[in-house]
Amino acid sequence: MKTYLIRRLLLMIPSLFILTILVFSVVRLIPGDTVDAMVAQMETGNNFRAASGRDRETLERIMGLDVPAHVQYLRWIGVLPTPDWRLTGESQFKGLLQGTLGESLYGGGSTIDEIVGGRLPVTVQLGVLAIVIGLLIALPVGVYSAIRQDTAADYVGRTVAVIGLATPNFWLATMALLYPALWWGWSPPMELIRFEEDPLGNLGMFLLPALILGTALAASTMRMTRTMMLEVLRQDYIRTAWSKGLRERVVVMRHAIKNAFIPVVTLVGLQLPILIGGSVILEQIFALPGLGRLFVRAIDSRDYPIVSAINLIFAAAVLAINLLIDMLYAFLDPRIRYQ
């Protein structure tokens, strides 16, 4: 296991390197131009760091866009030095290899690490709550539906799962905002309540978007749990356990669940990118100041460093979660050995 873990961690290095190339290239393919957006803002009188009457060539030089794309990439990962945007002639290495994500084009000198660091906890909290809620709904319902196959409870569980799969998150979130406001005049808080200031208020603020996000996860996970439990319950060793007179709780909890949960864990890992996409939409709808909301704003303003940094963080999170899932396989099924 230790050797396998080290090998997987080493394999993540070339994977991340390839991801940096893909992220950098895809972001540069976004239609529109950052300099054009800045010039438009200068003309409307908005205040940003480059709004000092500089021409287009100067703006491109300030933002490092006056060099070929491969030079921009090498500066981003920290192989080549990045000129100071104040045009002082000083250059320094400050890329991914130096442990920094760079500097926002609109940040007024703020580094992306500071911006992302302030928003990452919001997205992580929303994602963790959604996963916990989704699993708390899906696993008991899926197991119970399999044990009580073709009963009324099974039909209700399957019907609710199908409805959950067919209902878009953005529509559900819109309805959850609209009707409570119409009927009771209630709407969720529009400013972030920090956990250290008001724990209950913080959890209450995240509960509704996490419940909506977790519903989609619960629907597909419940169906997979039910299917795998039915398959495991038909195995010979389960029949042997029944024939020995073991109680239902012992057969299910001790002999069936662990083997049935291996594909379920895989499914949960594969749903992480969908969960991230859903968090981007829900943060925008519920005004949560997380990475998803920042991502939408960065795309709108063509802030390439911010878009690249958030994409890279999401991709690295998917790699890390997949590694964690591989580690869980050995725990759920001792027959699996990573030699």
Short mmCIF file of C-alpha atoms in Angstrom, two decimals:
data_model
loop_
_atom_site.label_atom_id
_atom_site.label_comp_id
_atom_site.label_asym_id
_atom_site.label_seq_id
_atom_site.Cartn_x
_atom_site.Cartn_y
_atom_site.Cartn_z
CA MET A 1 0.00 0.00 0.00
CA LYS A 2 2.78 2.44 0.90
CA THR A 3 4.61 1.77 -2.38
CA TYR A 4 1.38 2.15 -4.33
CA LEU A 5 0.60 5.45 -2.59
CA ILE A 6 4.06 6.84 -3.37
CA ARG A 7 3.76 5.70 -7.00
CA ARG A 8 0.35 7.38 -7.36
CA LEU A 9 1.64 10.60 -5.82
CA LEU A 10 4.57 10.62 -8.26
CA LEU A 11 2.20 9.97 -11.17
CA MET A 12 0.20 13.04 -10.14
CA ILE A 13 3.18 15.26 -11.02
CA PRO A 14 3.07 14.62 -14.83
CA SER A 15 -0.74 14.65 -14.63
CA LEU A 16 -0.68 18.12 -13.06
CA PHE A 17 1.91 19.25 -15.64
CA ILE A 18 -0.38 18.17 -18.49
CA LEU A 19 -3.31 19.83 -16.72
CA THR A 20 -1.43 23.15 -16.57
CA ILE A 21 -0.93 23.01 -20.36
CA LEU A 22 -4.60 22.16 -20.97
CA VAL A 23 -5.88 24.80 -18.54
CA PHE A 24 -3.60 27.52 -19.95
CA SER A 25 -4.53 26.66 -23.57
CA VAL A 26 -8.28 26.38 -23.00
CA VAL A 27 -8.45 29.65 -21.07
CA ARG A 28 -6.69 31.44 -23.93
CA LEU A 29 -9.38 30.14 -26.30
CA ILE A 30 -12.12 32.05 -24.44
CA PRO A 31 -13.68 34.50 -26.92
CA GLY A 32 -12.93 38.16 -26.25
CA ASP A 33 -9.86 40.11 -25.19
CA THR A 34 -8.83 41.31 -21.73
CA VAL A 35 -7.33 44.52 -23.04
CA ASP A 36 -10.50 45.37 -24.94
CA ALA A 37 -12.50 44.83 -21.73
CA MET A 38 -10.14 47.11 -19.80
CA VAL A 39 -10.25 49.80 -22.45
CA ALA A 40 -14.04 49.64 -22.35
CA GLN A 41 -13.98 50.04 -18.56
CA MET A 42 -11.57 52.98 -18.85
CA GLU A 43 -13.93 54.64 -21.26
CA THR A 44 -16.83 54.22 -18.82
CA GLY A 45 -14.76 55.66 -15.98
CA ASN A 46 -14.42 52.50 -13.84
CA ASN A 47 -11.44 52.44 -11.52
CA PHE A 48 -8.85 49.72 -11.84
CA ARG A 49 -5.15 49.59 -11.57
CA ALA A 50 -4.39 50.28 -15.24
CA ALA A 51 -6.83 53.14 -15.59
CA SER A 52 -4.19 55.78 -15.91
CA GLY A 53 -4.50 56.74 -19.54
CA ARG A 54 -2.10 54.16 -20.90
CA ASP A 55 -2.51 52.97 -24.50
CA ARG A 56 -3.26 49.44 -25.58
CA GLU A 57 0.41 48.44 -26.08
CA THR A 58 1.29 49.59 -22.60
CA LEU A 59 -1.62 47.68 -21.10
CA GLU A 60 -0.53 44.51 -22.89
CA ARG A 61 3.01 44.97 -21.57
CA ILE A 62 1.73 45.59 -18.04
CA MET A 63 -0.30 42.39 -18.09
CA GLY A 64 2.39 40.35 -19.80
CA LEU A 65 0.26 39.75 -22.88
CA ASP A 66 2.80 41.29 -25.27
CA VAL A 67 4.83 38.08 -25.52
CA PRO A 68 4.02 34.76 -27.27
CA ALA A 69 1.71 32.30 -25.51
CA HIS A 70 4.48 29.82 -24.67
CA VAL A 71 6.43 32.59 -22.87
CA GLN A 72 3.28 33.51 -20.91
CA TYR A 73 2.89 29.85 -19.95
CA LEU A 74 6.51 29.53 -18.80
CA ARG A 75 6.09 32.70 -16.71
CA TRP A 76 2.86 31.31 -15.22
CA ILE A 77 4.49 28.09 -14.06
CA GLY A 78 7.56 30.01 -12.82
CA VAL A 79 10.26 28.87 -15.26
CA LEU A 80 10.75 32.38 -16.67
CA PRO A 81 10.77 35.60 -14.60
CA THR A 82 7.72 37.85 -14.67
CA PRO A 83 8.29 41.61 -15.19
CA ASP A 84 6.89 43.94 -12.57
CA TRP A 85 3.60 45.46 -13.76
CA ARG A 86 4.72 48.91 -12.56
CA LEU A 87 7.34 48.83 -15.36
CA THR A 88 10.21 49.40 -12.96
CA GLY A 89 12.41 46.98 -14.88
CA GLU A 90 12.51 44.48 -12.00
CA SER A 91 11.63 40.87 -12.74
CA GLN A 92 11.18 37.90 -10.46
CA PHE A 93 10.15 34.26 -10.57
CA LYS A 94 6.65 33.98 -9.11
CA GLY A 95 4.77 31.10 -10.71
CA LEU A 96 3.33 27.73 -9.74
CA LEU A 97 6.76 26.27 -9.02
CA GLN A 98 7.32 29.06 -6.48
CA GLY A 99 4.01 28.20 -4.79
CA THR A 100 1.99 31.15 -6.05
CA LEU A 101 -0.90 31.29 -8.48
CA GLY A 102 0.07 34.74 -9.75
CA GLU A 103 -1.65 38.09 -9.63
CA SER A 104 -5.13 39.10 -10.73
CA LEU A 105 -5.30 41.55 -13.61
CA TYR A 106 -7.94 43.53 -11.70
CA GLY A 107 -6.72 42.87 -8.19
CA GLY A 108 -4.93 46.16 -7.58
CA GLY A 109 -1.82 44.26 -6.51
CA SER A 110 -3.66 41.50 -4.63
CA THR A 111 -2.28 38.06 -5.33
CA ILE A 112 -4.57 35.29 -6.49
CA ASP A 113 -3.54 33.28 -3.43
CA GLU A 114 -5.17 35.91 -1.20
CA ILE A 115 -8.32 36.09 -3.33
CA VAL A 116 -8.69 32.35 -3.75
CA GLY A 117 -7.73 31.66 -0.13
CA GLY A 118 -10.59 33.85 1.07
CA ARG A 119 -13.15 32.10 -1.14
CA LEU A 120 -11.96 28.50 -1.11
CA PRO A 121 -13.43 27.76 2.38
CA VAL A 122 -16.90 28.79 1.17
CA THR A 123 -16.80 26.38 -1.79
CA VAL A 124 -15.31 23.59 0.32
CA GLN A 125 -17.99 24.02 3.01
CA LEU A 126 -20.76 23.94 0.40
CA GLY A 127 -19.29 20.86 -1.30
CA VAL A 128 -18.72 18.93 1.94
CA LEU A 129 -22.24 19.68 3.22
CA ALA A 130 -23.72 18.62 -0.14
CA ILE A 131 -21.80 15.32 -0.11
CA VAL A 132 -22.78 14.60 3.51
CA ILE A 133 -26.46 15.38 2.85
CA GLY A 134 -26.43 13.37 -0.38
CA LEU A 135 -24.91 10.29 1.26
CA LEU A 136 -27.19 10.54 4.33
CA ILE A 137 -30.17 10.41 1.97
CA ALA A 138 -28.91 7.95 -0.64
CA LEU A 139 -27.29 5.16 1.36
CA PRO A 140 -30.13 4.33 3.81
CA VAL A 141 -32.80 4.70 1.12
CA GLY A 142 -30.83 2.62 -1.40
CA VAL A 143 -30.13 -0.18 1.09
CA TYR A 144 -33.73 -0.23 2.36
CA SER A 145 -35.12 -0.28 -1.20
CA ALA A 146 -32.94 -3.28 -2.04
CA ILE A 147 -33.92 -5.19 1.10
CA ARG A 148 -37.63 -4.42 0.55
CA GLN A 149 -37.59 -4.86 -3.22
CA ASP A 150 -40.89 -4.27 -5.06
CA THR A 151 -42.65 -2.95 -1.96
CA ALA A 152 -44.36 0.44 -1.65
CA ALA A 153 -41.28 1.90 0.06
CA ASP A 154 -39.09 0.67 -2.83
CA TYR A 155 -41.35 2.28 -5.44
CA VAL A 156 -41.44 5.57 -3.51
CA GLY A 157 -37.63 5.62 -3.21
CA ARG A 158 -37.13 4.85 -6.90
CA THR A 159 -39.68 7.46 -7.95
CA VAL A 160 -38.06 10.16 -5.81
CA ALA A 161 -34.65 9.23 -7.27
CA VAL A 162 -35.90 9.57 -10.84
CA ILE A 163 -37.47 12.95 -10.00
CA GLY A 164 -34.19 14.05 -8.45
CA LEU A 165 -32.26 13.06 -11.57
CA ALA A 166 -34.69 14.84 -13.87
CA THR A 167 -34.83 18.11 -11.90
CA PRO A 168 -32.15 20.70 -12.81
CA ASN A 169 -30.35 22.31 -9.89
CA PHE A 170 -30.79 25.85 -11.17
CA TRP A 171 -34.59 25.40 -11.52
CA LEU A 172 -34.89 23.93 -8.03
CA ALA A 173 -32.78 26.75 -6.59
CA THR A 174 -34.87 29.37 -8.35
CA MET A 175 -38.09 27.87 -6.99
CA ALA A 176 -36.57 27.64 -3.51
CA LEU A 177 -35.86 31.37 -3.65
CA LEU A 178 -39.06 32.47 -5.38
CA TYR A 179 -41.91 30.81 -3.49
CA PRO A 180 -40.76 31.41 0.12
CA ALA A 181 -40.32 35.08 -0.83
CA LEU A 182 -43.83 35.21 -2.34
CA TRP A 183 -45.61 33.26 0.39
CA TRP A 184 -43.79 34.26 3.58
CA GLY A 185 -41.59 37.16 2.56
CA TRP A 186 -38.50 35.12 3.46
CA SER A 187 -35.24 35.13 1.55
CA PRO A 188 -31.81 33.77 2.49
CA PRO A 189 -29.13 36.21 3.70
CA MET A 190 -27.22 37.86 0.86
CA GLU A 191 -24.04 38.47 2.87
CA LEU A 192 -21.76 35.72 4.14
CA ILE A 193 -22.25 34.80 7.80
CA ARG A 194 -18.92 33.47 9.00
CA PHE A 195 -18.90 30.30 11.09
CA GLU A 196 -16.70 31.78 13.82
CA GLU A 197 -19.15 34.67 14.27
CA ASP A 198 -22.47 32.78 14.18
CA PRO A 199 -22.21 28.97 13.72
CA LEU A 200 -25.97 28.37 13.51
CA GLY A 201 -26.50 31.29 11.15
CA ASN A 202 -23.64 30.04 8.96
CA LEU A 203 -25.05 26.51 8.74
CA GLY A 204 -28.53 27.90 8.09
CA MET A 205 -27.17 29.97 5.21
CA PHE A 206 -25.51 26.94 3.57
CA LEU A 207 -28.28 24.43 4.32
CA LEU A 208 -30.62 25.25 1.42
CA PRO A 209 -28.00 25.32 -1.40
CA ALA A 210 -26.29 22.24 0.06
CA LEU A 211 -29.62 20.40 0.20
CA ILE A 212 -30.34 21.24 -3.44
CA LEU A 213 -26.83 20.28 -4.53
CA GLY A 214 -26.93 17.08 -2.49
CA THR A 215 -30.27 16.03 -4.00
CA ALA A 216 -28.76 15.36 -7.43
CA LEU A 217 -25.89 13.44 -5.83
CA ALA A 218 -28.36 11.44 -3.70
CA ALA A 219 -30.53 10.45 -6.65
CA SER A 220 -27.82 8.72 -8.71
CA THR A 221 -26.07 7.32 -5.63
CA MET A 222 -29.32 5.85 -4.31
CA ARG A 223 -29.98 4.04 -7.60
CA MET A 224 -26.43 2.64 -7.69
CA THR A 225 -26.64 1.56 -4.02
CA ARG A 226 -29.92 -0.26 -4.63
CA THR A 227 -28.61 -2.02 -7.74
CA MET A 228 -25.36 -3.16 -6.14
CA MET A 229 -27.13 -4.29 -2.95
CA LEU A 230 -29.54 -6.42 -5.00
CA GLU A 231 -26.61 -8.01 -6.82
CA VAL A 232 -24.72 -8.73 -3.60
CA LEU A 233 -27.80 -10.10 -1.83
CA ARG A 234 -28.10 -12.75 -4.57
CA GLN A 235 -24.56 -14.06 -4.06
CA ASP A 236 -23.96 -17.55 -2.68
CA TYR A 237 -22.19 -16.37 0.46
CA ILE A 238 -25.22 -14.24 1.36
CA ARG A 239 -27.50 -17.26 0.90
CA THR A 240 -25.14 -19.20 3.15
CA ALA A 241 -25.40 -16.48 5.78
CA TRP A 242 -29.22 -16.61 5.60
CA SER A 243 -29.17 -20.44 5.86
CA LYS A 244 -27.09 -20.21 9.04
CA GLY A 245 -29.96 -18.33 10.64
CA LEU A 246 -28.21 -14.98 10.97
CA ARG A 247 -30.42 -12.00 11.60
CA GLU A 248 -31.13 -9.59 8.74
CA ARG A 249 -29.17 -6.78 10.35
CA VAL A 250 -26.06 -8.96 10.65
CA VAL A 251 -26.30 -10.23 7.05
CA VAL A 252 -26.77 -6.75 5.62
CA MET A 253 -24.37 -4.77 7.80
CA ARG A 254 -21.58 -7.32 8.14
CA HIS A 255 -21.61 -9.23 4.85
CA ALA A 256 -23.39 -7.22 2.16
CA ILE A 257 -22.83 -3.48 2.57
CA LYS A 258 -19.04 -3.34 2.32
CA ASN A 259 -18.93 -5.27 -0.96
CA ALA A 260 -21.86 -3.34 -2.41
CA PHE A 261 -20.31 0.04 -1.58
CA ILE A 262 -17.21 -0.32 -3.79
CA PRO A 263 -18.97 0.78 -7.03
CA VAL A 264 -20.90 3.37 -5.00
CA VAL A 265 -17.65 4.97 -3.84
CA THR A 266 -16.47 5.03 -7.46
CA LEU A 267 -19.67 6.77 -8.51
CA VAL A 268 -19.33 9.40 -5.78
CA GLY A 269 -15.80 10.16 -7.01
CA LEU A 270 -16.93 10.44 -10.62
CA GLN A 271 -19.66 12.87 -9.58
CA LEU A 272 -17.19 15.34 -8.08
CA PRO A 273 -16.82 17.35 -11.34
CA ILE A 274 -20.63 17.53 -11.57
CA LEU A 275 -20.71 18.69 -7.95
CA ILE A 276 -18.18 21.43 -8.75
CA GLY A 277 -20.22 22.57 -11.74
CA GLY A 278 -23.35 22.66 -9.59
CA SER A 279 -21.58 24.71 -6.92
CA VAL A 280 -20.65 27.32 -9.54
CA ILE A 281 -24.34 27.80 -10.41
CA LEU A 282 -25.67 27.71 -6.83
CA GLU A 283 -23.06 30.13 -5.49
CA GLN A 284 -24.20 32.56 -8.14
CA ILE A 285 -27.90 32.09 -7.33
CA PHE A 286 -27.52 32.22 -3.51
CA ALA A 287 -24.86 34.98 -3.60
CA LEU A 288 -22.28 32.85 -1.82
CA PRO A 289 -18.80 34.41 -2.18
CA GLY A 290 -17.04 31.20 -3.19
CA LEU A 291 -14.75 30.13 -6.02
CA GLY A 292 -17.69 29.43 -8.33
CA ARG A 293 -18.98 33.00 -8.13
CA LEU A 294 -15.45 34.33 -8.57
CA PHE A 295 -15.02 32.01 -11.56
CA VAL A 296 -18.07 33.46 -13.34
CA ARG A 297 -16.94 37.02 -12.67
CA ALA A 298 -13.40 36.24 -13.88
CA ILE A 299 -14.68 34.77 -17.14
CA ASP A 300 -16.87 37.82 -17.67
CA SER A 301 -13.87 40.15 -17.27
CA ARG A 302 -11.41 37.82 -19.08
CA ASP A 303 -9.20 37.70 -15.99
CA TYR A 304 -7.00 34.88 -17.31
CA PRO A 305 -4.90 34.28 -14.15
CA ILE A 306 -8.01 33.89 -11.97
CA VAL A 307 -9.73 31.54 -14.45
CA SER A 308 -6.55 29.45 -14.82
CA ALA A 309 -6.01 29.27 -11.07
CA ILE A 310 -9.57 28.14 -10.28
CA ASN A 311 -9.55 25.57 -13.08
CA LEU A 312 -6.26 24.19 -11.79
CA ILE A 313 -7.58 24.01 -8.22
CA PHE A 314 -10.71 22.14 -9.32
CA ALA A 315 -8.65 19.71 -11.46
CA ALA A 316 -6.21 19.06 -8.61
CA ALA A 317 -9.16 18.44 -6.26
CA VAL A 318 -10.53 15.80 -8.66
CA LEU A 319 -7.13 14.06 -8.79
CA ALA A 320 -6.83 14.11 -4.99
CA ILE A 321 -10.36 12.73 -4.49
CA ASN A 322 -9.71 9.92 -6.99
CA LEU A 323 -6.55 9.01 -5.08
CA LEU A 324 -8.54 8.95 -1.82
CA ILE A 325 -11.16 6.69 -3.42
CA ASP A 326 -8.49 4.24 -4.56
CA MET A 327 -7.27 4.09 -0.98
CA LEU A 328 -10.81 3.37 0.24
CA TYR A 329 -11.06 0.32 -2.05
CA ALA A 330 -8.60 -1.64 0.08
CA PHE A 331 -10.55 -0.77 3.24
CA LEU A 332 -13.91 -1.84 1.79
CA ASP A 333 -12.60 -5.03 0.16
CA PRO A 334 -9.53 -6.63 1.82
CA ARG A 335 -9.08 -8.81 -1.28
CA ILE A 336 -7.85 -5.71 -3.12
CA ARG A 337 -4.11 -5.33 -2.70
CA TYR A 338 -1.99 -2.66 -4.37
CA GLN A 339 1.18 -4.57 -5.14
#
